[in-house]
Amino acid sequence: MPTTGVPTHEVLDRLEGYRHGDLRWKDGRAFSLAYFAGPEAHELAVEAQKRFSSENALNMDAFPSLRALTTEVVGTVCSLLGGDDQTVGVFTSGGTESILTAVKGAKEWGRSRGVHRPRMILPTTAHAAFSKAADYFDVEALRIPVGTDYRADPHAMAAAVDQDTILLVASAPAYPQGVIDPIDEIGRLAQDHDLLFHVDACMGFTLPWLERLGLLTKQWNFTVPGVTSMSCDLHKFGYTAKGASVLAHRSKELRRHQTFITSDWLGGLYGSAALLGTRSGGSLAAAWAVFQHLGEEGYLRLTERAFRARERIQAGLTSIDGIAVRGAPEATILAFGAPSDGAIGAAVAGPDRQPPIDIYAVADRLWAGGGWYCDRQTPPDSLHCTMNAVHLDVADDFVAAVGSAVAAQREDGRAGDRTRAYGTVE
Ligand SMILES: *Cc1c(COP(=O)(O)O)cnc(C)c1O
């Protein structure tokens, strides 16, 4: 902190100075982390966020504007998720908060039925946030291996159900390989055993639009009997400002278990819908504004572009010798690496019989050489791409960059950096 305050313009100049070296997401270099629907939607989100940044969504009696905006945004998302007039939701700061809150609610629901050592059953592809929830709330997370198509295995999940089981989890689509779990079969399982069933559609804001475009026919949402809650992020494929997700419940009765209320302090009656206390109204206002600005036509257009980008990049990557795409991606996500052995395991030589490529070394080259950023996953070793609307224009450039990186890697066989994480580890 300087002794004497610095003038505004100089502060902003200095602040901008910190950016050099950052991922260039507006140029389509980011295959997760940031999404771009073009300058107009982006600037509108920033402006709306700014206008409501100091309003506090902890207390909507004091800010009726935020209650009205919440009703509209959450209501829109519930209906996009196939909900009916019983479906309710809460606006949260992101997928992690939606998931933590859902698991916390499931734990309370289980407790109300006498389950004191709660357990959830989830596929190995379910997001890391479920493990975080298990850790925070002391719920056992039993991860069940997915099939060779990377989809959840309902039979193996059924075999794992016991009297402490409270919750089943599936994804639409799953983050690692972009496939949609068999929601209908798992819904039946949940009904047969009278369990809660959460569908994580944090990446699934694309799905209602893909359905309308005729690019998806699978069932994935509240229209499936047995689905009791869903998470859906808006700061990903809703193309709005960071800090925006919805946790939806099939009914008010199910939502009740997640709400926290206490009067056990000297501050009087306190209640909060999810994990955060004070919460900026900014991300809510931004989500409302972007919904209005893009409208259904905007989301159809953007989602189709993202889907075509995935198809184009998938086709391009598949044509590179020694590179395979994992499973059969269904939405706007894919993962690629050296072909693996059919089981979800070790890389094997490509069709050309050359040794398997170190795909993490390819990631190092993509980042150092062209500023392309892909997440690193394992097992099996692979790179992850979430395509959004911005990627259609750079699809061929990216495939070419991967092709060059693979060729260079064959030349010198450098070892890839295995220390980088999906998030930040400190
Ligand atoms: C991104 C994501 C999450 C976590 O959401 P955050 O917004 O990063 O907290 C959970 N599940 C899936 C499928 C995701 O893609």
PDB file of N, CA and C in Angstrom, residues 177-233:
ATOM      1  N   GLN A 177     -14.967 -36.094 -20.066  1.00  0.00           N
ATOM      2  CA  GLN A 177     -15.019 -36.497 -21.472  1.00  0.00           C
ATOM      3  C   GLN A 177     -16.252 -35.971 -22.213  1.00  0.00           C
ATOM      4  N   GLY A 178     -17.118 -35.234 -21.504  1.00  0.00           N
ATOM      5  CA  GLY A 178     -18.243 -34.597 -22.191  1.00  0.00           C
ATOM      6  C   GLY A 178     -19.370 -35.520 -22.601  1.00  0.00           C
ATOM      7  N   VAL A 179     -19.504 -36.661 -21.911  1.00  0.00           N
ATOM      8  CA  VAL A 179     -20.624 -37.560 -22.224  1.00  0.00           C
ATOM      9  C   VAL A 179     -21.725 -37.401 -21.164  1.00  0.00           C
ATOM     10  N   ILE A 180     -22.939 -37.777 -21.559  1.00  0.00           N
ATOM     11  CA  ILE A 180     -24.093 -37.656 -20.662  1.00  0.00           C
ATOM     12  C   ILE A 180     -24.371 -39.025 -20.040  1.00  0.00           C
ATOM     13  N   ASP A 181     -24.453 -39.055 -18.727  1.00  0.00           N
ATOM     14  CA  ASP A 181     -24.725 -40.320 -18.033  1.00  0.00           C
ATOM     15  C   ASP A 181     -26.156 -40.799 -18.332  1.00  0.00           C
ATOM     16  N   PRO A 182     -26.434 -42.086 -18.147  1.00  0.00           N
ATOM     17  CA  PRO A 182     -27.792 -42.606 -18.389  1.00  0.00           C
ATOM     18  C   PRO A 182     -28.750 -42.167 -17.278  1.00  0.00           C
ATOM     19  N   ILE A 183     -29.253 -40.948 -17.412  1.00  0.00           N
ATOM     20  CA  ILE A 183     -30.050 -40.312 -16.363  1.00  0.00           C
ATOM     21  C   ILE A 183     -31.336 -41.103 -16.100  1.00  0.00           C
ATOM     22  N   ASP A 184     -31.961 -41.620 -17.178  1.00  0.00           N
ATOM     23  CA  ASP A 184     -33.228 -42.339 -16.971  1.00  0.00           C
ATOM     24  C   ASP A 184     -33.026 -43.605 -16.140  1.00  0.00           C
ATOM     25  N   GLU A 185     -31.981 -44.361 -16.427  1.00  0.00           N
ATOM     26  CA  GLU A 185     -31.749 -45.596 -15.658  1.00  0.00           C
ATOM     27  C   GLU A 185     -31.423 -45.288 -14.195  1.00  0.00           C
ATOM     28  N   ILE A 186     -30.616 -44.254 -13.986  1.00  0.00           N
ATOM     29  CA  ILE A 186     -30.248 -43.911 -12.602  1.00  0.00           C
ATOM     30  C   ILE A 186     -31.463 -43.328 -11.878  1.00  0.00           C
ATOM     31  N   GLY A 187     -32.327 -42.624 -12.605  1.00  0.00           N
ATOM     32  CA  GLY A 187     -33.585 -42.120 -12.022  1.00  0.00           C
ATOM     33  C   GLY A 187     -34.450 -43.267 -11.508  1.00  0.00           C
ATOM     34  N   ARG A 188     -34.509 -44.343 -12.289  1.00  0.00           N
ATOM     35  CA  ARG A 188     -35.300 -45.516 -11.846  1.00  0.00           C
ATOM     36  C   ARG A 188     -34.694 -46.122 -10.584  1.00  0.00           C
ATOM     37  N   LEU A 189     -33.376 -46.185 -10.587  1.00  0.00           N
ATOM     38  CA  LEU A 189     -32.678 -46.728  -9.421  1.00  0.00           C
ATOM     39  C   LEU A 189     -32.998 -45.887  -8.174  1.00  0.00           C
ATOM     40  N   ALA A 190     -32.968 -44.567  -8.340  1.00  0.00           N
ATOM     41  CA  ALA A 190     -33.262 -43.678  -7.210  1.00  0.00           C
ATOM     42  C   ALA A 190     -34.684 -43.919  -6.718  1.00  0.00           C
ATOM     43  N   GLN A 191     -35.609 -44.068  -7.638  1.00  0.00           N
ATOM     44  CA  GLN A 191     -37.006 -44.298  -7.231  1.00  0.00           C
ATOM     45  C   GLN A 191     -37.178 -45.653  -6.553  1.00  0.00           C
ATOM     46  N   ASP A 192     -36.535 -46.674  -7.105  1.00  0.00           N
ATOM     47  CA  ASP A 192     -36.647 -48.017  -6.525  1.00  0.00           C
ATOM     48  C   ASP A 192     -36.185 -48.034  -5.071  1.00  0.00           C
ATOM     49  N   HIS A 193     -35.139 -47.246  -4.784  1.00  0.00           N
ATOM     50  CA  HIS A 193     -34.564 -47.287  -3.434  1.00  0.00           C
ATOM     51  C   HIS A 193     -34.941 -46.068  -2.599  1.00  0.00           C
ATOM     52  N   ASP A 194     -35.801 -45.203  -3.137  1.00  0.00           N
ATOM     53  CA  ASP A 194     -36.231 -44.007  -2.427  1.00  0.00           C
ATOM     54  C   ASP A 194     -35.029 -43.150  -1.997  1.00  0.00           C
ATOM     55  N   LEU A 195     -34.206 -42.799  -2.998  1.00  0.00           N
ATOM     56  CA  LEU A 195     -33.002 -42.003  -2.742  1.00  0.00           C
ATOM     57  C   LEU A 195     -33.123 -40.656  -3.435  1.00  0.00           C
ATOM     58  N   LEU A 196     -32.319 -39.709  -2.990  1.00  0.00           N
ATOM     59  CA  LEU A 196     -32.188 -38.461  -3.734  1.00  0.00           C
ATOM     60  C   LEU A 196     -31.287 -38.719  -4.948  1.00  0.00           C
ATOM     61  N   PHE A 197     -31.498 -37.934  -5.992  1.00  0.00           N
ATOM     62  CA  PHE A 197     -30.692 -38.085  -7.205  1.00  0.00           C
ATOM     63  C   PHE A 197     -30.391 -36.694  -7.754  1.00  0.00           C
ATOM     64  N   HIS A 198     -29.099 -36.335  -7.700  1.00  0.00           N
ATOM     65  CA  HIS A 198     -28.658 -35.033  -8.209  1.00  0.00           C
ATOM     66  C   HIS A 198     -28.040 -35.189  -9.594  1.00  0.00           C
ATOM     67  N   VAL A 199     -28.522 -34.397 -10.554  1.00  0.00           N
ATOM     68  CA  VAL A 199     -27.893 -34.360 -11.880  1.00  0.00           C
ATOM     69  C   VAL A 199     -27.088 -33.073 -11.977  1.00  0.00           C
ATOM     70  N   ASP A 200     -25.783 -33.219 -12.143  1.00  0.00           N
ATOM     71  CA  ASP A 200     -24.899 -32.067 -12.269  1.00  0.00           C
ATOM     72  C   ASP A 200     -24.877 -31.613 -13.732  1.00  0.00           C
ATOM     73  N   ALA A 201     -25.604 -30.534 -13.986  1.00  0.00           N
ATOM     74  CA  ALA A 201     -25.614 -29.947 -15.337  1.00  0.00           C
ATOM     75  C   ALA A 201     -24.902 -28.599 -15.305  1.00  0.00           C
ATOM     76  N   CYS A 202     -23.806 -28.553 -14.542  1.00  0.00           N
ATOM     77  CA  CYS A 202     -23.040 -27.301 -14.495  1.00  0.00           C
ATOM     78  C   CYS A 202     -22.569 -26.910 -15.898  1.00  0.00           C
ATOM     79  N   MET A 203     -22.260 -27.909 -16.716  1.00  0.00           N
ATOM     80  CA  MET A 203     -21.894 -27.669 -18.116  1.00  0.00           C
ATOM     81  C   MET A 203     -23.100 -27.812 -19.033  1.00  0.00           C
ATOM     82  N   GLY A 204     -24.271 -28.039 -18.456  1.00  0.00           N
ATOM     83  CA  GLY A 204     -25.435 -28.431 -19.248  1.00  0.00           C
ATOM     84  C   GLY A 204     -26.347 -27.305 -19.663  1.00  0.00           C
ATOM     85  N   PHE A 205     -25.930 -26.053 -19.446  1.00  0.00           N
ATOM     86  CA  PHE A 205     -26.785 -24.955 -19.923  1.00  0.00           C
ATOM     87  C   PHE A 205     -26.914 -25.007 -21.449  1.00  0.00           C
ATOM     88  N   THR A 206     -26.014 -25.718 -22.100  1.00  0.00           N
ATOM     89  CA  THR A 206     -26.103 -25.907 -23.559  1.00  0.00           C
ATOM     90  C   THR A 206     -27.239 -26.865 -23.941  1.00  0.00           C
ATOM     91  N   LEU A 207     -27.597 -27.789 -23.049  1.00  0.00           N
ATOM     92  CA  LEU A 207     -28.444 -28.909 -23.474  1.00  0.00           C
ATOM     93  C   LEU A 207     -29.847 -28.512 -23.940  1.00  0.00           C
ATOM     94  N   PRO A 208     -30.538 -27.568 -23.245  1.00  0.00           N
ATOM     95  CA  PRO A 208     -31.866 -27.208 -23.762  1.00  0.00           C
ATOM     96  C   PRO A 208     -31.793 -26.670 -25.191  1.00  0.00           C
ATOM     97  N   TRP A 209     -30.717 -25.950 -25.475  1.00  0.00           N
ATOM     98  CA  TRP A 209     -30.574 -25.360 -26.824  1.00  0.00           C
ATOM     99  C   TRP A 209     -30.207 -26.448 -27.830  1.00  0.00           C
ATOM    100  N   LEU A 210     -29.361 -27.371 -27.432  1.00  0.00           N
ATOM    101  CA  LEU A 210     -29.026 -28.479 -28.341  1.00  0.00           C
ATOM    102  C   LEU A 210     -30.267 -29.299 -28.665  1.00  0.00           C
ATOM    103  N   GLU A 211     -31.134 -29.484 -27.671  1.00  0.00           N
ATOM    104  CA  GLU A 211     -32.395 -30.203 -27.929  1.00  0.00           C
ATOM    105  C   GLU A 211     -33.209 -29.472 -28.983  1.00  0.00           C
ATOM    106  N   ARG A 212     -33.349 -28.167 -28.795  1.00  0.00           N
ATOM    107  CA  ARG A 212     -34.176 -27.402 -29.742  1.00  0.00           C
ATOM    108  C   ARG A 212     -33.551 -27.385 -31.125  1.00  0.00           C
ATOM    109  N   LEU A 213     -32.237 -27.490 -31.184  1.00  0.00           N
ATOM    110  CA  LEU A 213     -31.552 -27.517 -32.487  1.00  0.00           C
ATOM    111  C   LEU A 213     -31.602 -28.909 -33.123  1.00  0.00           C
ATOM    112  N   GLY A 214     -32.172 -29.860 -32.402  1.00  0.00           N
ATOM    113  CA  GLY A 214     -32.236 -31.225 -32.925  1.00  0.00           C
ATOM    114  C   GLY A 214     -30.899 -31.950 -32.825  1.00  0.00           C
ATOM    115  N   LEU A 215     -30.000 -31.463 -31.958  1.00  0.00           N
ATOM    116  CA  LEU A 215     -28.669 -32.071 -31.853  1.00  0.00           C
ATOM    117  C   LEU A 215     -28.545 -32.972 -30.621  1.00  0.00           C
ATOM    118  N   LEU A 216     -29.629 -33.128 -29.882  1.00  0.00           N
ATOM    119  CA  LEU A 216     -29.609 -33.968 -28.687  1.00  0.00           C
ATOM    120  C   LEU A 216     -31.003 -34.558 -28.483  1.00  0.00           C
ATOM    121  N   THR A 217     -31.070 -35.864 -28.268  1.00  0.00           N
ATOM    122  CA  THR A 217     -32.381 -36.480 -28.054  1.00  0.00           C
ATOM    123  C   THR A 217     -32.476 -37.183 -26.705  1.00  0.00           C
ATOM    124  N   LYS A 218     -31.329 -37.311 -26.041  1.00  0.00           N
ATOM    125  CA  LYS A 218     -31.311 -38.011 -24.767  1.00  0.00           C
ATOM    126  C   LYS A 218     -32.049 -37.280 -23.660  1.00  0.00           C
ATOM    127  N   GLN A 219     -32.559 -38.019 -22.687  1.00  0.00           N
ATOM    128  CA  GLN A 219     -33.168 -37.376 -21.519  1.00  0.00           C
ATOM    129  C   GLN A 219     -32.102 -37.058 -20.484  1.00  0.00           C
ATOM    130  N   TRP A 220     -32.219 -35.911 -19.863  1.00  0.00           N
ATOM    131  CA  TRP A 220     -31.112 -35.484 -18.985  1.00  0.00           C
ATOM    132  C   TRP A 220     -31.568 -34.643 -17.804  1.00  0.00           C
ATOM    133  N   ASN A 221     -32.869 -34.327 -17.665  1.00  0.00           N
ATOM    134  CA  ASN A 221     -33.239 -33.297 -16.683  1.00  0.00           C
ATOM    135  C   ASN A 221     -34.443 -33.710 -15.834  1.00  0.00           C
ATOM    136  N   PHE A 222     -35.156 -32.713 -15.262  1.00  0.00           N
ATOM    137  CA  PHE A 222     -36.275 -32.995 -14.359  1.00  0.00           C
ATOM    138  C   PHE A 222     -37.426 -33.754 -15.031  1.00  0.00           C
ATOM    139  N   THR A 223     -37.436 -33.816 -16.352  1.00  0.00           N
ATOM    140  CA  THR A 223     -38.495 -34.601 -16.996  1.00  0.00           C
ATOM    141  C   THR A 223     -38.299 -36.086 -16.713  1.00  0.00           C
ATOM    142  N   VAL A 224     -37.112 -36.464 -16.236  1.00  0.00           N
ATOM    143  CA  VAL A 224     -36.860 -37.869 -15.879  1.00  0.00           C
ATOM    144  C   VAL A 224     -37.346 -38.092 -14.446  1.00  0.00           C
ATOM    145  N   PRO A 225     -38.286 -39.039 -14.233  1.00  0.00           N
ATOM    146  CA  PRO A 225     -38.730 -39.317 -12.868  1.00  0.00           C
ATOM    147  C   PRO A 225     -37.542 -39.765 -12.007  1.00  0.00           C
ATOM    148  N   GLY A 226     -37.521 -39.302 -10.780  1.00  0.00           N
ATOM    149  CA  GLY A 226     -36.443 -39.714  -9.888  1.00  0.00           C
ATOM    150  C   GLY A 226     -35.370 -38.649  -9.704  1.00  0.00           C
ATOM    151  N   VAL A 227     -35.241 -37.728 -10.657  1.00  0.00           N
ATOM    152  CA  VAL A 227     -34.267 -36.637 -10.489  1.00  0.00           C
ATOM    153  C   VAL A 227     -34.827 -35.690  -9.436  1.00  0.00           C
ATOM    154  N   THR A 228     -34.052 -35.434  -8.374  1.00  0.00           N
ATOM    155  CA  THR A 228     -34.577 -34.574  -7.304  1.00  0.00           C
ATOM    156  C   THR A 228     -33.908 -33.203  -7.249  1.00  0.00           C
ATOM    157  N   SER A 229     -32.666 -33.083  -7.745  1.00  0.00           N
ATOM    158  CA  SER A 229     -32.038 -31.760  -7.773  1.00  0.00           C
ATOM    159  C   SER A 229     -31.065 -31.683  -8.942  1.00  0.00           C
ATOM    160  N   MET A 230     -30.781 -30.452  -9.367  1.00  0.00           N
ATOM    161  CA  MET A 230     -29.847 -30.234 -10.474  1.00  0.00           C
ATOM    162  C   MET A 230     -29.034 -28.969 -10.209  1.00  0.00           C
ATOM    163  N   SER A 231     -27.783 -28.969 -10.688  1.00  0.00           N
ATOM    164  CA  SER A 231     -26.961 -27.763 -10.652  1.00  0.00           C
ATOM    165  C   SER A 231     -26.696 -27.324 -12.081  1.00  0.00           C
ATOM    166  N   CYS A 232     -26.721 -26.020 -12.304  1.00  0.00           N
ATOM    167  CA  CYS A 232     -26.517 -25.509 -13.661  1.00  0.00           C
ATOM    168  C   CYS A 232     -25.787 -24.170 -13.577  1.00  0.00           C
ATOM    169  N   ASP A 233     -24.611 -24.100 -14.162  1.00  0.00           N
ATOM    170  CA  ASP A 233     -23.817 -22.866 -14.079  1.00  0.00           C
ATOM    171  C   ASP A 233     -24.191 -21.891 -15.183  1.00  0.00           C
TER     172      ASP A 233
END
